[in-house]
PDB file of C-alpha atoms in Angstrom:
ATOM      1  CA  UNK A 699      73.390 184.371   5.975  1.00  0.00           C
ATOM      2  CA  UNK A 700      76.971 183.724   4.848  1.00  0.00           C
ATOM      3  CA  UNK A 701      79.115 182.226   7.579  1.00  0.00           C
ATOM      4  CA  UNK A 702      81.818 184.583   8.809  1.00  0.00           C
ATOM      5  CA  UNK A 703      85.337 183.456   7.979  1.00  0.00           C
ATOM      6  CA  UNK A 704      88.097 185.037  10.051  1.00  0.00           C
ATOM      7  CA  UNK A 705      90.980 186.104   7.821  1.00  0.00           C
ATOM      8  CA  UNK A 706      93.265 188.378   9.863  1.00  0.00           C
ATOM      9  CA  UNK A 707      95.637 190.705   8.019  1.00  0.00           C
ATOM     10  CA  UNK A 708      99.270 189.607   7.763  1.00  0.00           C
ATOM     11  CA  UNK A 709     100.653 192.980   8.864  1.00  0.00           C
ATOM     12  CA  UNK A 710     102.938 193.341  11.862  1.00  0.00           C
ATOM     13  CA  UNK A 711     101.398 195.573  14.575  1.00  0.00           C
ATOM     14  CA  UNK A 712     102.641 199.166  14.514  1.00  0.00           C
ATOM     15  CA  UNK A 713     104.110 200.119  17.901  1.00  0.00           C
ATOM     16  CA  UNK A 714     103.497 203.799  18.678  1.00  0.00           C
ATOM     17  CA  UNK A 715     105.108 203.799  22.130  1.00  0.00           C
ATOM     18  CA  UNK A 716     106.682 201.343  24.549  1.00  0.00           C
ATOM     19  CA  UNK A 717     108.295 201.754  27.978  1.00  0.00           C
ATOM     20  CA  UNK A 718     108.547 199.594  31.098  1.00  0.00           C
ATOM     21  CA  UNK A 719     104.872 200.053  31.952  1.00  0.00           C
ATOM     22  CA  UNK A 720     102.716 200.637  28.869  1.00  0.00           C
ATOM     23  CA  UNK A 721     102.580 199.660  25.229  1.00  0.00           C
ATOM     24  CA  UNK A 722     100.612 201.694  22.670  1.00  0.00           C
ATOM     25  CA  UNK A 723      99.906 200.280  19.221  1.00  0.00           C
ATOM     26  CA  UNK A 724      97.919 200.961  16.053  1.00  0.00           C
ATOM     27  CA  UNK A 725      95.597 197.975  15.554  1.00  0.00           C
ATOM     28  CA  UNK A 726      94.764 196.885  12.024  1.00  0.00           C
ATOM     29  CA  UNK A 727      91.181 196.461  10.884  1.00  0.00           C
ATOM     30  CA  UNK A 728      90.188 192.815  10.591  1.00  0.00           C
ATOM     31  CA  UNK A 729      92.315 191.671  13.536  1.00  0.00           C
ATOM     32  CA  UNK A 730      90.800 190.480  16.814  1.00  0.00           C
ATOM     33  CA  UNK A 731      92.070 192.245  19.935  1.00  0.00           C
ATOM     34  CA  UNK A 732      92.061 188.956  21.880  1.00  0.00           C
ATOM     35  CA  UNK A 733      91.552 185.325  20.841  1.00  0.00           C
ATOM     36  CA  UNK A 734      88.097 184.276  19.723  1.00  0.00           C
ATOM     37  CA  UNK A 735      86.450 180.902  20.149  1.00  0.00           C
ATOM     38  CA  UNK A 736      88.150 178.101  18.238  1.00  0.00           C
ATOM     39  CA  UNK A 737      91.676 177.508  16.980  1.00  0.00           C
ATOM     40  CA  UNK A 738      90.913 179.396  13.777  1.00  0.00           C
ATOM     41  CA  UNK A 739      90.548 182.594  15.833  1.00  0.00           C
ATOM     42  CA  UNK A 740      93.675 182.274  17.951  1.00  0.00           C
ATOM     43  CA  UNK A 741      95.607 184.803  15.855  1.00  0.00           C
ATOM     44  CA  UNK A 742      94.972 188.212  17.425  1.00  0.00           C
ATOM     45  CA  UNK A 743      96.691 191.445  18.365  1.00  0.00           C
ATOM     46  CA  UNK A 744      97.676 190.508  21.914  1.00  0.00           C
ATOM     47  CA  UNK A 745      99.115 187.177  20.733  1.00  0.00           C
ATOM     48  CA  UNK A 746     101.233 188.929  18.125  1.00  0.00           C
ATOM     49  CA  UNK A 747     102.426 191.485  20.659  1.00  0.00           C
ATOM     50  CA  UNK A 748     103.332 188.794  23.170  1.00  0.00           C
ATOM     51  CA  UNK A 749     106.142 187.603  20.891  1.00  0.00           C
ATOM     52  CA  UNK A 750     108.051 190.836  21.503  1.00  0.00           C
ATOM     53  CA  UNK A 751     106.442 191.861  24.815  1.00  0.00           C
ATOM     54  CA  UNK A 752     105.953 188.668  26.885  1.00  0.00           C
ATOM     55  CA  UNK A 753     104.318 190.467  29.838  1.00  0.00           C
ATOM     56  CA  UNK A 754     101.664 192.277  27.779  1.00  0.00           C
ATOM     57  CA  UNK A 755      98.255 192.555  29.515  1.00  0.00           C
ATOM     58  CA  UNK A 756      94.876 193.608  28.141  1.00  0.00           C
ATOM     59  CA  UNK A 757      93.300 196.904  29.256  1.00  0.00           C
ATOM     60  CA  UNK A 758      90.532 197.528  26.696  1.00  0.00           C
ATOM     61  CA  UNK A 759      89.442 196.302  23.279  1.00  0.00           C
ATOM     62  CA  UNK A 760      88.600 197.525  19.818  1.00  0.00           C
ATOM     63  CA  UNK A 761      86.108 195.681  17.620  1.00  0.00           C
ATOM     64  CA  UNK A 762      87.481 193.284  15.031  1.00  0.00           C
ATOM     65  CA  UNK A 763      86.585 195.679  12.208  1.00  0.00           C
ATOM     66  CA  UNK A 764      87.878 198.854  13.916  1.00  0.00           C
ATOM     67  CA  UNK A 765      91.446 200.104  13.513  1.00  0.00           C
ATOM     68  CA  UNK A 766      93.463 202.529  15.600  1.00  0.00           C
ATOM     69  CA  UNK A 767      95.078 203.321  18.921  1.00  0.00           C
ATOM     70  CA  UNK A 768      95.071 200.770  21.732  1.00  0.00           C
ATOM     71  CA  UNK A 769      96.995 200.793  25.016  1.00  0.00           C
ATOM     72  CA  UNK A 770      98.228 197.644  26.749  1.00  0.00           C
ATOM     73  CA  UNK A 771      99.843 197.275  30.164  1.00  0.00           C
ATOM     74  CA  UNK A 772     103.196 195.619  30.704  1.00  0.00           C
ATOM     75  CA  UNK A 773     102.849 195.136  34.477  1.00  0.00           C
ATOM     76  CA  UNK A 774      99.904 194.110  36.699  1.00  0.00           C
ATOM     77  CA  UNK A 775     100.058 197.476  38.490  1.00  0.00           C
ATOM     78  CA  UNK A 776      99.837 199.358  35.187  1.00  0.00           C
ATOM     79  CA  UNK A 777      96.924 197.161  34.138  1.00  0.00           C
ATOM     80  CA  UNK A 778      95.016 197.953  37.341  1.00  0.00           C
ATOM     81  CA  UNK A 779      95.690 201.672  37.016  1.00  0.00           C
ATOM     82  CA  UNK A 780      94.741 201.924  33.341  1.00  0.00           C
ATOM     83  CA  UNK A 781      91.656 199.742  33.761  1.00  0.00           C
ATOM     84  CA  UNK A 782      90.460 202.022  36.572  1.00  0.00           C
ATOM     85  CA  UNK A 783      90.957 205.066  34.341  1.00  0.00           C
ATOM     86  CA  UNK A 784      88.763 203.512  31.663  1.00  0.00           C
ATOM     87  CA  UNK A 785      86.187 202.496  34.258  1.00  0.00           C
ATOM     88  CA  UNK A 786      86.108 206.001  35.749  1.00  0.00           C
ATOM     89  CA  UNK A 787      85.948 207.622  32.282  1.00  0.00           C
ATOM     90  CA  UNK A 788      89.207 209.481  32.789  1.00  0.00           C
ATOM     91  CA  UNK A 789      90.590 208.516  29.381  1.00  0.00           C
ATOM     92  CA  UNK A 790      89.861 210.641  26.308  1.00  0.00           C
ATOM     93  CA  UNK A 791      89.131 208.802  23.064  1.00  0.00           C
ATOM     94  CA  UNK A 792      88.534 210.301  19.625  1.00  0.00           C
ATOM     95  CA  UNK A 793      87.420 208.255  16.627  1.00  0.00           C
ATOM     96  CA  UNK A 794      87.047 209.177  12.980  1.00  0.00           C
ATOM     97  CA  UNK A 795      84.217 207.651  10.947  1.00  0.00           C
ATOM     98  CA  UNK A 796      82.654 207.948   7.526  1.00  0.00           C
ATOM     99  CA  UNK A 797      78.864 207.906   7.700  1.00  0.00           C
ATOM    100  CA  UNK A 798      76.161 207.343   5.126  1.00  0.00           C
ATOM    101  CA  UNK A 799      74.335 210.565   4.216  1.00  0.00           C
ATOM    102  CA  UNK A 800      74.597 214.100   5.591  1.00  0.00           C
ATOM    103  CA  UNK A 801      74.611 214.254   9.397  1.00  0.00           C
ATOM    104  CA  UNK A 802      73.071 217.399  10.881  1.00  0.00           C
ATOM    105  CA  UNK A 803      73.620 219.482  12.956  1.00  0.00           C
ATOM    106  CA  UNK A 804      77.405 219.797  12.929  1.00  0.00           C
ATOM    107  CA  UNK A 805      77.740 218.887  16.602  1.00  0.00           C
ATOM    108  CA  UNK A 806      75.608 216.922  18.987  1.00  0.00           C
ATOM    109  CA  UNK A 807      75.252 214.092  21.464  1.00  0.00           C
ATOM    110  CA  UNK A 808      73.517 210.730  21.174  1.00  0.00           C
ATOM    111  CA  UNK A 809      72.150 209.596  24.539  1.00  0.00           C
ATOM    112  CA  UNK A 810      70.596 206.173  24.009  1.00  0.00           C
ATOM    113  CA  UNK A 811      70.898 203.176  26.369  1.00  0.00           C
ATOM    114  CA  UNK A 812      72.224 199.945  24.863  1.00  0.00           C
ATOM    115  CA  UNK A 813      71.803 196.239  25.526  1.00  0.00           C
ATOM    116  CA  UNK A 814      72.864 193.066  23.731  1.00  0.00           C
ATOM    117  CA  UNK A 815      70.367 191.856  21.124  1.00  0.00           C
ATOM    118  CA  UNK A 816      70.424 188.242  22.382  1.00  0.00           C
ATOM    119  CA  UNK A 817      68.719 186.525  19.422  1.00  0.00           C
ATOM    120  CA  UNK A 818      71.076 188.349  17.051  1.00  0.00           C
ATOM    121  CA  UNK A 819      74.390 188.333  18.936  1.00  0.00           C
ATOM    122  CA  UNK A 820      76.833 190.046  18.674  1.00  0.00           C
ATOM    123  CA  UNK A 821      74.494 192.849  17.646  1.00  0.00           C
ATOM    124  CA  UNK A 822      73.521 195.445  20.246  1.00  0.00           C
ATOM    125  CA  UNK A 823      70.316 197.484  20.304  1.00  0.00           C
ATOM    126  CA  UNK A 824      68.744 200.526  21.929  1.00  0.00           C
ATOM    127  CA  UNK A 825      66.608 199.575  24.940  1.00  0.00           C
ATOM    128  CA  UNK A 826      65.130 202.393  27.011  1.00  0.00           C
ATOM    129  CA  UNK A 827      63.806 200.029  29.678  1.00  0.00           C
ATOM    130  CA  UNK A 828      66.810 197.824  30.437  1.00  0.00           C
ATOM    131  CA  UNK A 829      69.723 199.208  28.421  1.00  0.00           C
ATOM    132  CA  UNK A 830      72.884 200.572  30.038  1.00  0.00           C
ATOM    133  CA  UNK A 831      73.454 204.344  29.712  1.00  0.00           C
ATOM    134  CA  UNK A 832      75.509 205.282  26.654  1.00  0.00           C
ATOM    135  CA  UNK A 833      76.500 208.697  25.299  1.00  0.00           C
ATOM    136  CA  UNK A 834      78.444 209.690  22.204  1.00  0.00           C
ATOM    137  CA  UNK A 835      79.407 213.223  21.166  1.00  0.00           C
ATOM    138  CA  UNK A 836      79.975 214.006  17.500  1.00  0.00           C
ATOM    139  CA  UNK A 837      81.546 216.785  15.445  1.00  0.00           C
ATOM    140  CA  UNK A 838      81.245 216.943  11.659  1.00  0.00           C
ATOM    141  CA  UNK A 839      84.531 217.342   9.792  1.00  0.00           C
ATOM    142  CA  UNK A 840      83.013 217.642   6.313  1.00  0.00           C
ATOM    143  CA  UNK A 841      79.839 216.498   4.614  1.00  0.00           C
ATOM    144  CA  UNK A 842      78.073 215.992   1.319  1.00  0.00           C
ATOM    145  CA  UNK A 843      74.588 214.676   0.680  1.00  0.00           C
ATOM    146  CA  UNK A 844      76.106 211.220   0.207  1.00  0.00           C
ATOM    147  CA  UNK A 845      78.583 211.016   3.063  1.00  0.00           C
ATOM    148  CA  UNK A 846      79.737 212.663   6.298  1.00  0.00           C
ATOM    149  CA  UNK A 847      83.158 212.458   7.927  1.00  0.00           C
ATOM    150  CA  UNK A 848      82.882 212.902  11.690  1.00  0.00           C
ATOM    151  CA  UNK A 849      84.913 212.782  14.844  1.00  0.00           C
ATOM    152  CA  UNK A 850      83.211 210.747  17.541  1.00  0.00           C
ATOM    153  CA  UNK A 851      83.961 211.198  21.239  1.00  0.00           C
ATOM    154  CA  UNK A 852      82.429 208.394  23.319  1.00  0.00           C
ATOM    155  CA  UNK A 853      81.542 209.411  26.858  1.00  0.00           C
ATOM    156  CA  UNK A 854      80.823 205.808  27.805  1.00  0.00           C
ATOM    157  CA  UNK A 855      82.370 202.658  26.390  1.00  0.00           C
ATOM    158  CA  UNK A 856      79.600 200.184  25.555  1.00  0.00           C
ATOM    159  CA  UNK A 857      80.040 197.388  23.041  1.00  0.00           C
ATOM    160  CA  UNK A 858      79.372 198.624  19.474  1.00  0.00           C
ATOM    161  CA  UNK A 859      78.339 201.969  20.946  1.00  0.00           C
ATOM    162  CA  UNK A 860      79.502 204.211  18.110  1.00  0.00           C
ATOM    163  CA  UNK A 861      78.122 201.871  15.473  1.00  0.00           C
ATOM    164  CA  UNK A 862      74.657 201.581  17.031  1.00  0.00           C
ATOM    165  CA  UNK A 863      74.436 205.268  17.895  1.00  0.00           C
ATOM    166  CA  UNK A 864      75.267 206.402  14.356  1.00  0.00           C
ATOM    167  CA  UNK A 865      72.860 203.862  12.857  1.00  0.00           C
ATOM    168  CA  UNK A 866      70.161 205.079  15.271  1.00  0.00           C
ATOM    169  CA  UNK A 867      70.516 208.569  13.759  1.00  0.00           C
ATOM    170  CA  UNK A 868      69.891 207.106  10.315  1.00  0.00           C
ATOM    171  CA  UNK A 869      73.556 207.509   9.332  1.00  0.00           C
ATOM    172  CA  UNK A 870      75.279 204.114   9.746  1.00  0.00           C
ATOM    173  CA  UNK A 871      79.044 203.889   9.519  1.00  0.00           C
ATOM    174  CA  UNK A 872      80.024 202.911   5.996  1.00  0.00           C
ATOM    175  CA  UNK A 873      81.113 199.315   5.597  1.00  0.00           C
ATOM    176  CA  UNK A 874      79.463 198.186   8.835  1.00  0.00           C
ATOM    177  CA  UNK A 875      78.606 194.488   8.367  1.00  0.00           C
ATOM    178  CA  UNK A 876      76.098 194.530  11.251  1.00  0.00           C
ATOM    179  CA  UNK A 877      74.295 197.863  11.167  1.00  0.00           C
ATOM    180  CA  UNK A 878      74.565 199.167   7.582  1.00  0.00           C
ATOM    181  CA  UNK A 879      72.541 197.928   4.625  1.00  0.00           C
ATOM    182  CA  UNK A 880      72.564 198.342   0.847  1.00  0.00           C
ATOM    183  CA  UNK A 881      75.215 200.597  -0.629  1.00  0.00           C
ATOM    184  CA  UNK A 882      76.228 201.826   2.836  1.00  0.00           C
ATOM    185  CA  UNK A 883      77.421 198.319   3.678  1.00  0.00           C
ATOM    186  CA  UNK A 884      79.247 197.868   0.368  1.00  0.00           C
ATOM    187  CA  UNK A 885      82.723 198.997   1.400  1.00  0.00           C
ATOM    188  CA  UNK A 886      85.994 197.085   1.835  1.00  0.00           C
ATOM    189  CA  UNK A 887      86.079 197.676   5.602  1.00  0.00           C
ATOM    190  CA  UNK A 888      84.277 199.341   8.499  1.00  0.00           C
ATOM    191  CA  UNK A 889      85.102 203.030   8.176  1.00  0.00           C
ATOM    192  CA  UNK A 890      85.824 203.544  11.874  1.00  0.00           C
ATOM    193  CA  UNK A 891      89.254 204.363  13.305  1.00  0.00           C
ATOM    194  CA  UNK A 892      90.395 205.145  16.838  1.00  0.00           C
ATOM    195  CA  UNK A 893      92.418 208.247  15.984  1.00  0.00           C
ATOM    196  CA  UNK A 894      93.684 209.263  19.422  1.00  0.00           C
ATOM    197  CA  UNK A 895      93.793 208.233  23.059  1.00  0.00           C
ATOM    198  CA  UNK A 896      94.801 210.175  26.157  1.00  0.00           C
ATOM    199  CA  UNK A 897      95.407 208.706  29.614  1.00  0.00           C
ATOM    200  CA  UNK A 898      97.420 209.315  32.764  1.00  0.00           C
ATOM    201  CA  UNK A 899     100.667 207.345  32.675  1.00  0.00           C
ATOM    202  CA  UNK A 900     100.379 204.738  35.453  1.00  0.00           C
ATOM    203  CA  UNK A 901     103.968 205.259  36.599  1.00  0.00           C
ATOM    204  CA  UNK A 902     104.606 208.993  36.242  1.00  0.00           C
ATOM    205  CA  UNK A 903     101.043 210.287  36.591  1.00  0.00           C
ATOM    206  CA  UNK A 904     101.665 212.589  33.622  1.00  0.00           C
ATOM    207  CA  UNK A 905      98.980 212.897  30.939  1.00  0.00           C
ATOM    208  CA  UNK A 906     100.045 211.125  27.752  1.00  0.00           C
ATOM    209  CA  UNK A 907      98.439 211.270  24.322  1.00  0.00           C
ATOM    210  CA  UNK A 908      98.929 209.108  21.228  1.00  0.00           C
ATOM    211  CA  UNK A 909      97.452 209.159  17.749  1.00  0.00           C
ATOM    212  CA  UNK A 910      97.413 207.002  14.632  1.00  0.00           C
ATOM    213  CA  UNK A 911      96.889 208.261  11.077  1.00  0.00           C
ATOM    214  CA  UNK A 912      93.429 207.620   9.673  1.00  0.00           C
ATOM    215  CA  UNK A 913      93.781 205.049   6.841  1.00  0.00           C
ATOM    216  CA  UNK A 914      90.677 206.134   4.895  1.00  0.00           C
TER     217      UNK A 914
END
């Protein structure tokens, strides 16, 4: 297996919204959300944001290969509030993905428990005996025999959930370096993007929604 070399994109993070409490950005694919192990993985989204927003605090993460909307807190109180919303499944997340093959039917739910695949970390796997509950709703946008564009609405937020769930249906996300094989893996990036995110603003209590254009 070829050793992974981290080569983060040079782009400056796109700020979608900023106030005294929250910061919403569009993360680039190929950029870690937080630092990885080793000096060669210190460059990450939160480190870049800290240059302009010194008080920035992590609330949730997106995978290295996933792009799209992320929210950060700018105060400890906002971090606690937003983290609780994620924990209680009060946030609403919508992703767009390109899948291998034609996914049918046009709507559905994957309900398969997930657990880390320890010998093959960071891979996750379905485990009906000891896995944690995980559910993903899908809605087909358009499809051909070769490819399906879908919107994915995760009910839970397990690591690699969308990637494992789509692969478990026999329709891996295109460009997935962990769960796709053959021509499905032969794409310049993972075709998964966090298109929109809704949450209750931790200061005002008003529902807020943000979106980022799908780059593929």
